[in-house]
Coordinates of C-alpha atoms in Angstrom, one line a residue:
M1 CA -103.1 49.6 -51.4
F2 CA -100.5 48.2 -49.0
K3 CA -99.0 50.6 -46.5
K4 CA -97.3 48.2 -44.1
I5 CA -95.4 45.4 -45.8
L6 CA -93.6 42.7 -43.8
V7 CA -91.0 40.9 -46.0
T8 CA -89.1 37.9 -44.6
V9 CA -85.6 37.4 -46.0
A10 CA -83.3 34.4 -46.1
G11 CA -80.4 35.5 -48.3
R12 CA -81.9 34.3 -51.6
G13 CA -83.0 37.7 -52.9
L14 CA -86.4 36.7 -54.4
C15 CA -88.6 38.5 -51.8
E16 CA -86.5 41.7 -52.2
Q17 CA -87.1 41.4 -56.0
M18 CA -90.8 41.0 -55.5
V19 CA -91.0 44.0 -53.2
N20 CA -89.1 46.1 -55.8
M21 CA -91.7 45.1 -58.4
L22 CA -94.5 46.2 -56.1
M23 CA -92.7 49.5 -55.6
E24 CA -93.3 50.2 -59.3
F25 CA -96.9 50.9 -58.4
P26 CA -97.1 54.6 -57.5
S27 CA -99.3 54.4 -54.4
I28 CA -97.2 51.6 -52.9
K29 CA -93.9 53.5 -53.7
R30 CA -95.4 56.6 -52.2
D31 CA -97.0 55.2 -49.0
A32 CA -95.6 51.9 -48.1
K33 CA -93.3 51.3 -45.1
V34 CA -91.4 48.0 -45.2
T35 CA -90.3 45.8 -42.2
V36 CA -87.5 43.5 -43.3
L37 CA -87.3 40.5 -41.0
H38 CA -84.7 37.8 -40.7
V39 CA -85.1 35.1 -38.0
V40 CA -82.3 33.0 -36.6
P41 CA -83.7 29.7 -35.2
N42 CA -83.2 29.4 -31.5
K43 CA -81.5 26.0 -31.7
F44 CA -77.8 26.6 -31.5
G45 CA -75.2 26.7 -28.8
E46 CA -73.9 30.1 -27.5
Q47 CA -70.9 30.3 -29.8
K48 CA -72.8 29.0 -32.9
M49 CA -75.7 31.4 -32.2
A50 CA -73.3 34.3 -32.2
E51 CA -72.0 33.3 -35.6
R52 CA -75.6 32.8 -36.9
L53 CA -76.7 36.2 -35.6
E54 CA -73.7 37.9 -37.3
E55 CA -74.5 36.1 -40.5
G56 CA -78.2 37.1 -40.1
G57 CA -77.1 40.7 -39.7
K58 CA -75.3 40.6 -43.0
I59 CA -78.3 39.0 -44.8
L60 CA -80.5 41.8 -43.3
S61 CA -78.1 44.5 -44.5
E62 CA -77.9 43.1 -48.0
A63 CA -81.7 42.9 -48.2
V64 CA -82.1 46.5 -47.1
A65 CA -79.5 47.7 -49.6
A66 CA -81.4 45.7 -52.4
L67 CA -84.7 47.4 -51.8
K68 CA -85.6 50.4 -54.0
I69 CA -87.1 52.5 -51.2
D70 CA -85.8 55.3 -49.0
E71 CA -84.0 53.8 -46.0
E72 CA -86.0 55.9 -43.5
R73 CA -89.1 53.8 -44.6
I74 CA -87.4 50.5 -43.9
N75 CA -87.4 48.9 -40.5
P76 CA -84.9 46.1 -40.3
R77 CA -85.5 43.5 -37.6
L78 CA -83.2 40.6 -36.7
K79 CA -84.9 38.2 -34.4
Q80 CA -84.0 35.0 -32.6
G81 CA -86.6 32.3 -32.0
D82 CA -89.0 29.9 -33.7
P83 CA -89.3 31.3 -37.3
K84 CA -92.9 30.3 -37.7
Q85 CA -94.2 32.0 -34.6
T86 CA -91.8 34.9 -34.9
V87 CA -93.2 35.9 -38.4
L88 CA -96.7 35.8 -37.0
D89 CA -95.7 37.8 -33.9
V90 CA -93.9 40.5 -35.9
A91 CA -96.8 40.7 -38.4
E92 CA -99.1 41.4 -35.5
E93 CA -96.7 43.9 -33.8
E94 CA -96.2 45.9 -37.1
Q95 CA -99.9 45.5 -38.1
A96 CA -98.7 44.4 -41.5
D97 CA -101.3 44.5 -44.3
L98 CA -99.2 42.2 -46.5
I99 CA -96.7 39.5 -45.7
V100 CA -94.1 38.7 -48.4
M101 CA -92.4 35.3 -48.0
G102 CA -90.2 33.0 -49.9
S103 CA -91.5 29.5 -50.4
R104 CA -89.4 26.5 -51.2
A105 CA -90.6 24.4 -54.2
L106 CA -91.9 21.6 -52.0
G107 CA -95.0 19.5 -52.4
R108 CA -97.8 20.0 -49.9
L109 CA -97.1 17.0 -47.7
Q110 CA -93.4 17.5 -47.9
S111 CA -93.9 21.1 -46.7
I112 CA -95.7 19.8 -43.7
L113 CA -93.2 17.1 -42.9
Q114 CA -90.3 19.6 -43.2
Q115 CA -92.1 22.2 -41.1
S116 CA -92.2 24.8 -43.8
V117 CA -92.4 28.3 -42.3
S118 CA -94.5 29.7 -45.2
Q119 CA -96.9 26.7 -45.0
Y120 CA -97.5 27.3 -41.3
V121 CA -97.9 31.1 -41.6
F122 CA -100.2 30.6 -44.5
Q123 CA -102.4 28.3 -42.5
T124 CA -102.5 30.4 -39.3
S125 CA -102.3 34.1 -40.4
T126 CA -105.4 36.2 -41.2
R127 CA -103.3 38.6 -43.3
P128 CA -102.8 38.7 -47.1
M129 CA -99.7 36.8 -48.2
L130 CA -97.6 37.1 -51.3
L131 CA -95.6 33.8 -51.8
V132 CA -92.6 33.7 -54.1
K133 CA -91.3 30.2 -54.8
D134 CA -87.6 29.5 -55.2
D135 CA -88.2 28.2 -58.8
V136 CA -90.2 31.1 -60.2
Y137 CA -88.9 34.1 -62.1
V138 CA -89.9 37.4 -60.6
K139 CA -91.0 39.8 -63.4
R140 CA -92.4 43.3 -63.7
V141 CA -96.2 43.0 -63.0
N142 CA -97.9 43.6 -66.3
R143 CA -100.3 40.7 -66.5
I144 CA -102.4 39.8 -63.4
L145 CA -104.6 36.7 -63.3
V146 CA -107.5 36.8 -60.9
A147 CA -109.3 33.6 -60.1
L148 CA -113.0 34.3 -59.5
D149 CA -115.8 32.2 -58.0
G150 CA -118.3 34.6 -56.7
S151 CA -117.0 34.5 -53.1
Q152 CA -116.2 37.5 -50.9
S153 CA -112.5 36.7 -50.9
A154 CA -112.5 36.5 -54.7
Q155 CA -114.3 39.8 -54.9
E156 CA -111.5 41.3 -52.7
S157 CA -109.0 39.8 -55.1
L158 CA -110.7 41.5 -58.0
N159 CA -110.9 44.9 -56.1
L160 CA -107.1 44.7 -55.4
A161 CA -106.3 43.7 -59.0
V162 CA -108.3 46.6 -60.4
R163 CA -106.4 49.0 -58.2
F164 CA -103.1 47.5 -59.4
M165 CA -104.2 47.9 -63.0
Q166 CA -105.4 51.5 -62.5
E167 CA -101.7 52.3 -61.8
N168 CA -100.4 50.3 -64.8
S169 CA -102.0 51.6 -68.0
G170 CA -100.1 49.1 -70.1
G171 CA -101.1 46.1 -68.1
T172 CA -103.8 43.5 -68.7
L173 CA -106.1 41.9 -66.2
V174 CA -107.1 38.3 -66.9
L175 CA -110.4 37.4 -65.3
L176 CA -110.8 33.6 -64.9
H177 CA -113.8 31.6 -63.7
V178 CA -113.4 27.8 -63.4
N179 CA -116.7 26.0 -63.1
P180 CA -116.3 22.2 -62.9
E181 CA -120.0 21.6 -63.7
S182 CA -121.6 24.4 -65.6
K183 CA -121.8 24.3 -69.4
I184 CA -122.0 28.0 -70.1
P185 CA -121.0 28.3 -73.7
S186 CA -119.0 31.5 -73.5
P187 CA -117.5 34.0 -71.0
E188 CA -120.0 36.6 -72.1
Q189 CA -122.8 34.4 -70.6
D190 CA -121.0 33.7 -67.3
P191 CA -122.6 35.8 -64.5
V192 CA -119.4 35.8 -62.4
L193 CA -117.3 37.1 -65.4
I194 CA -120.0 39.6 -66.4
D195 CA -119.9 41.3 -63.0
A196 CA -116.1 41.3 -63.0
A197 CA -115.8 42.7 -66.5
M198 CA -118.3 45.5 -65.6
K199 CA -116.0 46.5 -62.7
A200 CA -112.9 46.4 -64.9
K201 CA -114.6 48.5 -67.5
Q202 CA -116.0 50.9 -65.0
Y203 CA -112.4 51.7 -63.9
G204 CA -110.9 51.8 -67.4
V205 CA -108.8 48.7 -66.9
N206 CA -107.6 46.6 -69.9
Y207 CA -109.0 43.1 -69.4
E208 CA -109.9 39.8 -70.9
T209 CA -112.3 37.1 -69.7
L210 CA -111.8 33.3 -69.7
H211 CA -113.8 30.5 -68.3
A212 CA -112.8 26.9 -68.0
F213 CA -114.1 23.5 -66.9
G214 CA -112.5 20.7 -64.9
N215 CA -110.3 20.7 -61.8
T216 CA -110.2 24.2 -60.5
G217 CA -106.6 24.2 -59.2
E218 CA -105.2 22.6 -62.3
Q219 CA -107.1 25.0 -64.6
I220 CA -105.9 28.1 -62.7
C221 CA -102.3 27.0 -62.9
K222 CA -102.6 26.1 -66.6
V223 CA -104.1 29.5 -67.4
A224 CA -101.4 31.2 -65.4
E225 CA -98.8 29.4 -67.5
D226 CA -100.6 29.9 -70.8
K227 CA -101.2 33.6 -70.3
N228 CA -97.6 34.1 -68.9
A229 CA -99.1 35.7 -65.7
D230 CA -96.7 37.9 -63.7
L231 CA -98.9 37.6 -60.6
L232 CA -101.8 35.4 -59.6
L233 CA -104.4 36.7 -57.2
L234 CA -106.5 34.1 -55.4
G235 CA -109.1 34.6 -52.6
S236 CA -108.2 32.6 -49.5
P237 CA -110.6 32.8 -46.5
D238 CA -109.5 32.7 -42.9
R239 CA -107.9 29.3 -42.7
R240 CA -107.9 28.8 -39.0
P241 CA -110.3 26.2 -37.6
S242 CA -113.2 27.6 -35.6
I243 CA -112.6 25.3 -32.6
A244 CA -108.9 25.9 -32.1
K245 CA -107.9 29.2 -33.7
G246 CA -104.3 28.8 -32.7
L247 CA -103.7 25.6 -34.5
P248 CA -103.3 24.8 -38.3
D249 CA -106.3 23.2 -39.9
L250 CA -105.0 19.7 -40.3
D251 CA -107.4 18.7 -43.1
R252 CA -106.3 21.6 -45.2
L253 CA -102.7 21.0 -44.2
L254 CA -103.0 17.6 -45.9
G255 CA -103.6 19.4 -49.2
S256 CA -107.4 19.4 -49.7
S257 CA -107.7 23.1 -50.3
L258 CA -107.6 25.0 -53.6
S259 CA -105.2 27.7 -52.3
D260 CA -102.8 25.0 -51.1
Y261 CA -102.7 23.4 -54.5
V262 CA -102.3 26.7 -56.4
R263 CA -99.6 28.2 -54.2
V264 CA -97.5 25.0 -54.7
Q265 CA -98.1 24.4 -58.4
A266 CA -98.4 27.9 -59.9
N267 CA -95.4 29.1 -61.9
C268 CA -95.7 32.7 -60.8
P269 CA -95.9 34.6 -57.5
V270 CA -99.2 34.0 -55.7
L271 CA -101.0 36.7 -53.7
L272 CA -103.5 35.1 -51.3
V273 CA -106.1 37.7 -50.5
R274 CA -108.0 37.4 -47.2
N275 CA -111.5 38.8 -46.4
P276 CA -111.2 42.3 -44.8

């Protein structure tokens, strides 16, 4: 699954907890190498910067010590600069196939106004991201919710969730399709869920199917809460605008996208899966 994980740390410990939960999956525990990154903003005077770098070194050391992985597979990196761009640069340097980031429990517009690092990286990176909000409880991953809509990125979410569940025989995969308009009477008659269930069955994964009507984001978050999901997988296409690939998509920054809504409102960690 994931072989090169970039985890950004800020001293709160949630990202380290999430990585430890991922390490309970045998293939990740066996193969993954983890880059642990702490960035000190480049906005202090010389004396203050020296203090911040020393504090950052301690945060980094504590994060490394908290990870349940052999130290030779951990690459600690203390960087100085703009946190938003530094995360993107390090992800590129390390060729990370997953970015794990903390995310403050801010609304979408508030995240923009306060220049949220996770918001910016989410909008501009092409890599899968696992976001852990400050107000969620990180648990062992036994129940995974996958939001399906027939898109390629949703199919990638399903593929990844099935691989997770193949390594967790006691877990359950919850397959959800929210269709605001269709009046399909049952999940057994929903083509999107039929295909997903066939894949889960093919690989011997425990699953259940659900479909819902109404606002897609609201329904996904409601099901995540009702089903006590430990992890939510959601397909999220490349978010960068086609004209200016280096800039955030301002329309989506203002909160019009499904993945923006879910990552802010869901009560569990959210893994945003990109197209390969």
